[in-house]
Amino acid sequence: MYNFEFEKPATIADAVAALGAEDAQALGGGQTLLPTMKQRLAMPTKLVSLSGIGEMQGVCSNNDGSLSIGGATTHATVAAEAAAQYPALADLASHIGDPAVRNRGTIGGSLANNDPAACYPAAALGSGATIVTNAREIAADDYFQGLFTTALEEGEIITGVRFPVPEAANYQKFLQPASRFALVGVFVAKFADGVRVAVTGASEDGVFRWSEAEQALSASFSPEAVNGLQVDPANMMGDIHGTKEYRAHLIGVLTKRAVAAAS
Amino acid sequence: MPKDSGIGASPKRREDLRFLTGTGNYTDDINLSGQAYVHFLRSDVAHGKINGIDTAAAAAMPGVIRIFTGADFEGVGSIPCGWQVTDRHGQPMQEPAHPVLAQGKVRYVGDAIAAVVAESREQARDAAEAIELDIEELPAVIDMKEAVKEGAPKVHDDLTSNLCYDWGFVEENKPAVEEAFANAAHVTTLELVNNRLVANPMEPRVAVGDFNRATGESTLYTTSQNPHVIRLLMGAFVLGIPEHKLRVIAPDVGGGFGTKIFHYAEEAFCTFAAKALNRAVKWTSTRSEAFMTDAHGRDHVTKIELALDAENNFTAIRTDTYANMGAYLSTFAPSVPTWLHGTLMAGNYKTPLIYVNVKAVFTNTVPVDAYRGAGRPEATFQLERVIDKAARELGVDPIALRRQNFITEFPYATPVAVEYDTGDYHATMDKLIDVADFAGFKARRAESEKNGKLRGLGVNCYIEACGIAPSNLVGQLGARAGLYESATVRVNATGGLVVMTGSHSHGQGHETSFPQVIADMIGIDESMVEIVHGDTANTPMGMGTYGSRSLAVGGSAMVRATEKIIAKAKKIAAHILEASDADIELKDGQFSVAGTDKSLAWGDVTLAAYVPHNYPLEDMEPGLEETAFYDPANFTYPSGAYACEVEVDPETGKITIERFAAADDFGNIVNPMIVDGQVHGGIGQGIGQALLEGCVYDENGQLLSASYMDYAMPRADDLPFYQVDHSCQTPCTHNPLGVKGCGEAGAIGSPPAVVNAVVDALQSAGKDVTHIDMPLTPNRVWSAMNS
Ligand SMILES: Cc1cc2nc3c(=O)[nH]c(=O)nc-3n(C[C@H](O)[C@H](O)[C@H](O)COP(=O)(O)OP(=O)(O)OC[C@H]3O[C@@H](n4cnc5c(N)ncnc54)[C@H](O)[C@@H]3O)c2cc1C
């Protein structure tokens, strides 16, 4: 690790100001950033910790029935506090990493990082969530822009995420055996006006919506509705844990399982 | 009735108090005053010519003490290889030089190019980044079969090719084996890969070199399974330090699994640099470095053929194996695919004719050497897989086929040069059928099928040769070391004992089990016995711990030394009791004169040995301290039968291990709990190899599985609860304890059971799958089912 400055502001405004310094970087739970720094692959001059900002913490229900989660809320807190209102989301959070990761890692950090094998991007895209930053609100459909790439500007902070709560939802995560991130993960959410299906871990372009399945499931929310549908393996990732064809195949299997578990 | 002390009891492991409470003393806990730190700059290409190394800017960086390169090691010895294999044509293997720091070329990703010694670890690393390298990348050879083709790039320019040796065993058997195949009623052929593994002990390697200018003595603290071997190899062959001026200390060591047997360049570097700089020099491997510098294991590609007659008797076995050596020869690398592998190809079966061919190949990868089981898992895997395949081809029960061919009479001389002293393979198979509850399998399969899962049952046997090894025999086979073990038993005046042993404990529990043996012999409490190991300055020259040898060989040395102690103590007692020593009996720590009520306590005699007022000084020296060196007459041959039950998810190919049972014959058992633990750990590693662990290089020699993000270690929830039984006991006939060794059995016996079970599950669903290479990832299983 190279040397760096450290700040822990108490307000979003102070954090934004601190991040104005050159090569300053936000620190969520550090579960991705710190290992990268230890390997000397990242070298921020200053880390601005978001964990001391009260307004970025916790889970609460809004009047319209949606759920707001502070950007610095840990996976463990989401697992515990979202369980009643949005069990599929809480369940997803409870299966990220191990207890140490869940007690540190944050929803904002996960979404900002947008690892192609991460879980939260599937929930955000599958729920049609809104990413709230210090500057604006971004629809999930506009937010994810490819591997480790998002709509966030330099120094922009995810202060919260607003999730519409579906009638039924489920996340199926097929583990990559070494990292235990998602080799493929599928988030299915059924809303009054249709079904959303978001797939993580699989595509060369990061998390994506499987629109054929969405149409079929919006017409009939049953596992059989997915029969015969197949994602094109060409755009899938292939590596030592799974070929393109295998990932494409798993998407179908996991989508059916998610529908079965949700209905 | 379970005993509560002595041989056969299971006292809790006394070393665990310090291991579990963070009070152990590992090599990284050792910090010497004035210590400097070294960071190795390592190659990021698999093969390259070093045109230049510019250290000027780096040397001027803060905290830098000195930067070493290969040029600083001219005149220093090569890291030696401890075993010379002779090829089919009577020629010695090709043996390349292995410099401490690369000279001229780099040969694998991780090969050390330069070493920066600085005041702090971070400063050393900062400076390493400022070294300017001019390295011309050369085409790399990764695939073994490509590496031995005409015109392949050569890993070592001064060798004739990348072939280290072409070994035939037993070469004289070859024509008879060919004939048996020509006359066979049935031949089963199987091509398979024994996957390359990274040992991953919990504690990465560490070395601290120190030099005392006043005495001229060098000291190396290192994470080793065998400090005396390191002292000899490094002192005599690399650095030219006589053993009386070199001390090697391996304190608490956090797991070895074989990869800490070998002498590594970092050890020589730290010892060398400490003297050059007159400062202690420390290196602590990061986990990333461990992946690319610890010797890897396995990595064989094999074709095995089994010939049977019309009655399904095995008539011959023929194998053809490529074994990866990596870029340099690690300490025992050449012995693993040969003498630890070919000699085991008979397994538990009376196959009269066997021919094993092994081509050892240099590639641009990390050196490959012994890993838990070393050669024997590779032998067991191919043999037990091909037997299973034969049974399916012939439509016979795989257990019946095995039983029909079991060796039943002992001693049994195999056609591959070893003689099994004892064993009872029917007994372990009977026991397995019982503990694994084969009777309930059908119902369990039906239950799985109801849940949409396929269930399979896999069985296999294993035999291993351990208690390594008779020195005169291994000398003939090319070992450049003796393989005896040593112990000094020192009795203190007040009766307590200290046993200084050449065996090394790095998780095995010697500090608990060894005292059980000695306390039993004397009839005193185990707490009166202390085990000292790991420091060449206070233990007799010993060969260390590997090959399941500690109790069988080291324990035997301890027994011999204790016998000498008892004989002398009886003489002292006889003198005091005014009796003849032949009449003295030792029981429960009391010396008594047979047929009388005269007796003396153990402590009275030990005191008399050191306060020799009433003592036969004219006949005997005072004191009570004895040393024994024990060289075994033969290997020991633990054996057993293993069963695995899996469920396969037909939609995803994911396997779960539902049940795993082991019936082992380890001969006599000193501490059943420790034996259970050894078997559990071994099976865990075997299941890891079968399902999860795969070390993968891409075609350019980049290590793809270079961290835990991509190298899957088995975790608790990947493993089932095991049914482990070791009540079948045919004691070893040639060591005083009748013990055989249990450290590697689990890792040897379990991979074929897992693969046999998966094949069974898939075939139960009508899939024509006869083999899948390890690790059986969900993707591989799914592909096999759908091809
Ligand atoms: C062992 C292990 C297992 C894991 N398993 C999983 C898994 O199964 N599934 C999964 O999804 N993830 C997994 N993770 C990743 C984990 O969820 C991380 O916590 C997450 O990816 C990053 O969150 P963080 O809060 O730790 O962010 P950090 O590591 O602190 O930061 C990550 C990046 O996001 C930026 N950032 C952080 N917070 C914000 C914010 N509020 N606004 C804008 N930018 C921000 C940082 O500047 C940095 O660039 C695992 C991690 C580990 C170490």
Short mmCIF file of N, CA and C in Angstrom, two decimals, chain B residues 273-351:
data_model
loop_
_atom_site.label_atom_id
_atom_site.label_comp_id
_atom_site.label_asym_id
_atom_site.label_seq_id
_atom_site.Cartn_x
_atom_site.Cartn_y
_atom_site.Cartn_z
N ALA B 273 22.53 -12.91 2.44
CA ALA B 273 22.49 -11.45 2.57
C ALA B 273 22.78 -11.03 4.00
N ALA B 274 22.36 -11.84 4.98
CA ALA B 274 22.62 -11.48 6.38
C ALA B 274 24.13 -11.38 6.62
N LYS B 275 24.86 -12.29 6.02
CA LYS B 275 26.32 -12.27 6.19
C LYS B 275 26.93 -11.11 5.39
N ALA B 276 26.44 -10.92 4.18
CA ALA B 276 26.99 -9.86 3.33
C ALA B 276 26.76 -8.49 3.96
N LEU B 277 25.62 -8.31 4.61
CA LEU B 277 25.25 -6.99 5.15
C LEU B 277 25.50 -6.88 6.64
N ASN B 278 25.82 -8.02 7.26
CA ASN B 278 25.99 -8.07 8.71
C ASN B 278 24.73 -7.58 9.44
N ARG B 279 23.58 -7.94 8.88
CA ARG B 279 22.29 -7.60 9.50
C ARG B 279 21.34 -8.75 9.27
N ALA B 280 20.43 -8.92 10.20
CA ALA B 280 19.39 -9.92 9.97
C ALA B 280 18.54 -9.47 8.79
N VAL B 281 18.14 -10.42 7.94
CA VAL B 281 17.33 -10.10 6.76
C VAL B 281 16.11 -11.01 6.75
N LYS B 282 14.95 -10.38 6.64
CA LYS B 282 13.70 -11.13 6.73
C LYS B 282 12.88 -11.05 5.45
N TRP B 283 12.31 -12.19 5.10
CA TRP B 283 11.37 -12.24 3.98
C TRP B 283 10.09 -12.92 4.45
N THR B 284 8.96 -12.29 4.19
CA THR B 284 7.66 -12.90 4.48
C THR B 284 6.89 -12.97 3.18
N SER B 285 6.57 -14.16 2.78
CA SER B 285 5.84 -14.33 1.53
C SER B 285 4.44 -13.77 1.67
N THR B 286 3.99 -13.05 0.66
CA THR B 286 2.57 -12.72 0.61
C THR B 286 1.84 -13.94 0.06
N ARG B 287 0.53 -13.94 0.18
CA ARG B 287 -0.24 -15.06 -0.36
C ARG B 287 -0.08 -15.10 -1.88
N SER B 288 -0.02 -13.93 -2.50
CA SER B 288 0.16 -13.92 -3.96
C SER B 288 1.49 -14.56 -4.34
N GLU B 289 2.54 -14.24 -3.58
CA GLU B 289 3.85 -14.87 -3.87
C GLU B 289 3.78 -16.37 -3.64
N ALA B 290 3.03 -16.79 -2.62
CA ALA B 290 2.94 -18.22 -2.33
C ALA B 290 2.37 -18.96 -3.54
N PHE B 291 1.35 -18.36 -4.17
CA PHE B 291 0.75 -19.02 -5.33
C PHE B 291 1.78 -19.22 -6.44
N MET B 292 2.70 -18.25 -6.58
CA MET B 292 3.61 -18.36 -7.72
C MET B 292 5.03 -18.76 -7.36
N THR B 293 5.28 -19.13 -6.10
CA THR B 293 6.63 -19.60 -5.78
C THR B 293 6.67 -20.88 -4.95
N ASP B 294 5.66 -21.20 -4.17
CA ASP B 294 5.65 -22.48 -3.44
C ASP B 294 5.58 -23.59 -4.48
N ALA B 295 6.34 -24.66 -4.27
CA ALA B 295 6.27 -25.76 -5.24
C ALA B 295 4.83 -26.25 -5.33
N HIS B 296 4.36 -26.43 -6.55
CA HIS B 296 3.01 -26.97 -6.77
C HIS B 296 3.05 -28.50 -6.68
N GLY B 297 1.86 -29.11 -6.74
CA GLY B 297 1.78 -30.56 -6.62
C GLY B 297 1.07 -31.21 -7.79
N ARG B 298 1.27 -32.57 -7.91
CA ARG B 298 0.60 -33.39 -8.93
C ARG B 298 1.00 -32.97 -10.37
N ASP B 299 0.01 -32.71 -11.21
CA ASP B 299 0.24 -32.33 -12.62
C ASP B 299 0.81 -33.48 -13.43
N HIS B 300 0.05 -34.55 -13.52
CA HIS B 300 0.39 -35.68 -14.38
C HIS B 300 -0.68 -35.81 -15.47
N VAL B 301 -0.23 -36.23 -16.63
CA VAL B 301 -1.17 -36.60 -17.70
C VAL B 301 -0.87 -38.05 -18.02
N THR B 302 -1.88 -38.90 -17.92
CA THR B 302 -1.63 -40.34 -17.92
C THR B 302 -2.58 -41.09 -18.84
N LYS B 303 -2.02 -42.11 -19.46
CA LYS B 303 -2.86 -43.12 -20.11
C LYS B 303 -2.57 -44.43 -19.40
N ILE B 304 -3.60 -45.06 -18.88
CA ILE B 304 -3.43 -46.34 -18.19
C ILE B 304 -4.26 -47.40 -18.89
N GLU B 305 -3.68 -48.59 -19.00
CA GLU B 305 -4.40 -49.73 -19.60
C GLU B 305 -4.35 -50.89 -18.63
N LEU B 306 -5.49 -51.56 -18.53
CA LEU B 306 -5.61 -52.73 -17.66
C LEU B 306 -6.01 -53.92 -18.51
N ALA B 307 -5.22 -55.00 -18.41
CA ALA B 307 -5.54 -56.22 -19.15
C ALA B 307 -6.15 -57.24 -18.20
N LEU B 308 -7.21 -57.91 -18.68
CA LEU B 308 -7.87 -58.93 -17.86
C LEU B 308 -7.99 -60.21 -18.68
N ASP B 309 -8.03 -61.33 -17.95
CA ASP B 309 -8.27 -62.59 -18.65
C ASP B 309 -9.77 -62.86 -18.70
N ALA B 310 -10.14 -64.00 -19.24
CA ALA B 310 -11.56 -64.29 -19.44
C ALA B 310 -12.32 -64.43 -18.14
N GLU B 311 -11.58 -64.69 -17.03
CA GLU B 311 -12.24 -64.79 -15.72
C GLU B 311 -12.19 -63.47 -14.94
N ASN B 312 -11.79 -62.41 -15.62
CA ASN B 312 -11.68 -61.07 -15.00
C ASN B 312 -10.54 -60.95 -14.00
N ASN B 313 -9.54 -61.81 -14.13
CA ASN B 313 -8.34 -61.60 -13.33
C ASN B 313 -7.47 -60.57 -14.04
N PHE B 314 -6.88 -59.67 -13.23
CA PHE B 314 -5.97 -58.68 -13.81
C PHE B 314 -4.70 -59.41 -14.25
N THR B 315 -4.33 -59.21 -15.50
CA THR B 315 -3.11 -59.88 -15.96
C THR B 315 -1.95 -58.92 -16.20
N ALA B 316 -2.26 -57.67 -16.48
CA ALA B 316 -1.17 -56.72 -16.69
C ALA B 316 -1.69 -55.28 -16.61
N ILE B 317 -0.77 -54.39 -16.28
CA ILE B 317 -1.05 -52.94 -16.27
C ILE B 317 0.07 -52.25 -17.01
N ARG B 318 -0.34 -51.29 -17.83
CA ARG B 318 0.65 -50.51 -18.56
C ARG B 318 0.26 -49.04 -18.44
N THR B 319 1.21 -48.19 -18.09
CA THR B 319 0.87 -46.77 -17.98
C THR B 319 1.90 -45.92 -18.69
N ASP B 320 1.43 -44.77 -19.08
CA ASP B 320 2.22 -43.83 -19.85
C ASP B 320 1.91 -42.45 -19.26
N THR B 321 2.88 -41.88 -18.58
CA THR B 321 2.61 -40.64 -17.84
C THR B 321 3.58 -39.53 -18.22
N TYR B 322 3.05 -38.34 -18.37
CA TYR B 322 3.86 -37.13 -18.46
C TYR B 322 3.75 -36.42 -17.12
N ALA B 323 4.91 -36.13 -16.53
CA ALA B 323 4.91 -35.49 -15.21
C ALA B 323 5.62 -34.15 -15.32
N ASN B 324 4.95 -33.12 -14.83
CA ASN B 324 5.50 -31.77 -14.94
C ASN B 324 6.51 -31.50 -13.84
N MET B 325 7.69 -31.07 -14.21
CA MET B 325 8.72 -30.69 -13.24
C MET B 325 8.70 -29.19 -12.99
N GLY B 326 8.02 -28.43 -13.86
CA GLY B 326 8.13 -26.98 -13.79
C GLY B 326 9.46 -26.53 -14.37
N ALA B 327 9.91 -25.35 -14.00
CA ALA B 327 11.07 -24.74 -14.64
C ALA B 327 12.40 -25.20 -14.08
N TYR B 328 12.41 -25.64 -12.81
CA TYR B 328 13.64 -26.12 -12.19
C TYR B 328 13.29 -27.37 -11.40
N LEU B 329 14.33 -28.13 -11.03
CA LEU B 329 14.07 -29.32 -10.23
C LEU B 329 14.03 -28.95 -8.75
N SER B 330 12.86 -29.03 -8.17
CA SER B 330 12.73 -28.82 -6.73
C SER B 330 13.34 -30.04 -6.01
N THR B 331 13.52 -29.92 -4.71
CA THR B 331 14.36 -30.87 -3.95
C THR B 331 14.07 -32.35 -4.22
N PHE B 332 12.81 -32.74 -4.14
CA PHE B 332 12.52 -34.17 -4.32
C PHE B 332 11.69 -34.44 -5.58
N ALA B 333 11.59 -33.44 -6.44
CA ALA B 333 10.69 -33.54 -7.60
C ALA B 333 10.89 -34.80 -8.43
N PRO B 334 12.13 -35.19 -8.76
CA PRO B 334 12.26 -36.35 -9.66
C PRO B 334 11.76 -37.65 -9.05
N SER B 335 11.74 -37.74 -7.72
CA SER B 335 11.34 -39.01 -7.07
C SER B 335 9.83 -39.20 -7.08
N VAL B 336 9.08 -38.10 -7.20
CA VAL B 336 7.63 -38.20 -7.00
C VAL B 336 6.94 -39.04 -8.10
N PRO B 337 7.16 -38.73 -9.38
CA PRO B 337 6.47 -39.53 -10.41
C PRO B 337 7.12 -40.89 -10.64
N THR B 338 8.27 -41.14 -10.02
CA THR B 338 8.97 -42.40 -10.25
C THR B 338 8.81 -43.33 -9.05
N TRP B 339 9.71 -43.19 -8.07
CA TRP B 339 9.75 -44.15 -6.96
C TRP B 339 8.60 -44.03 -6.00
N LEU B 340 7.93 -42.89 -5.99
CA LEU B 340 6.77 -42.77 -5.10
C LEU B 340 5.47 -43.05 -5.86
N HIS B 341 5.59 -43.41 -7.11
CA HIS B 341 4.41 -43.55 -7.97
C HIS B 341 4.42 -44.91 -8.67
N GLY B 342 5.54 -45.19 -9.38
CA GLY B 342 5.62 -46.46 -10.10
C GLY B 342 5.56 -47.67 -9.17
N THR B 343 6.18 -47.53 -8.00
CA THR B 343 6.22 -48.66 -7.06
C THR B 343 4.86 -48.95 -6.44
N LEU B 344 3.90 -48.05 -6.65
CA LEU B 344 2.59 -48.25 -6.04
C LEU B 344 1.55 -48.73 -7.05
N MET B 345 1.98 -48.98 -8.28
CA MET B 345 1.00 -49.28 -9.32
C MET B 345 0.35 -50.64 -9.15
N ALA B 346 0.86 -51.48 -8.26
CA ALA B 346 0.18 -52.75 -8.02
C ALA B 346 -1.07 -52.53 -7.18
N GLY B 347 -1.08 -51.45 -6.39
CA GLY B 347 -2.24 -51.22 -5.53
C GLY B 347 -2.48 -52.40 -4.61
N ASN B 348 -3.73 -52.73 -4.42
CA ASN B 348 -4.10 -53.81 -3.52
C ASN B 348 -4.28 -55.13 -4.27
N TYR B 349 -3.76 -55.20 -5.49
CA TYR B 349 -4.14 -56.29 -6.39
C TYR B 349 -2.94 -57.10 -6.86
N LYS B 350 -3.22 -58.39 -7.13
CA LYS B 350 -2.13 -59.29 -7.50
C LYS B 350 -1.95 -59.35 -9.03
N THR B 351 -1.77 -58.18 -9.61
CA THR B 351 -1.49 -58.12 -11.05
C THR B 351 -0.04 -58.57 -11.26
#
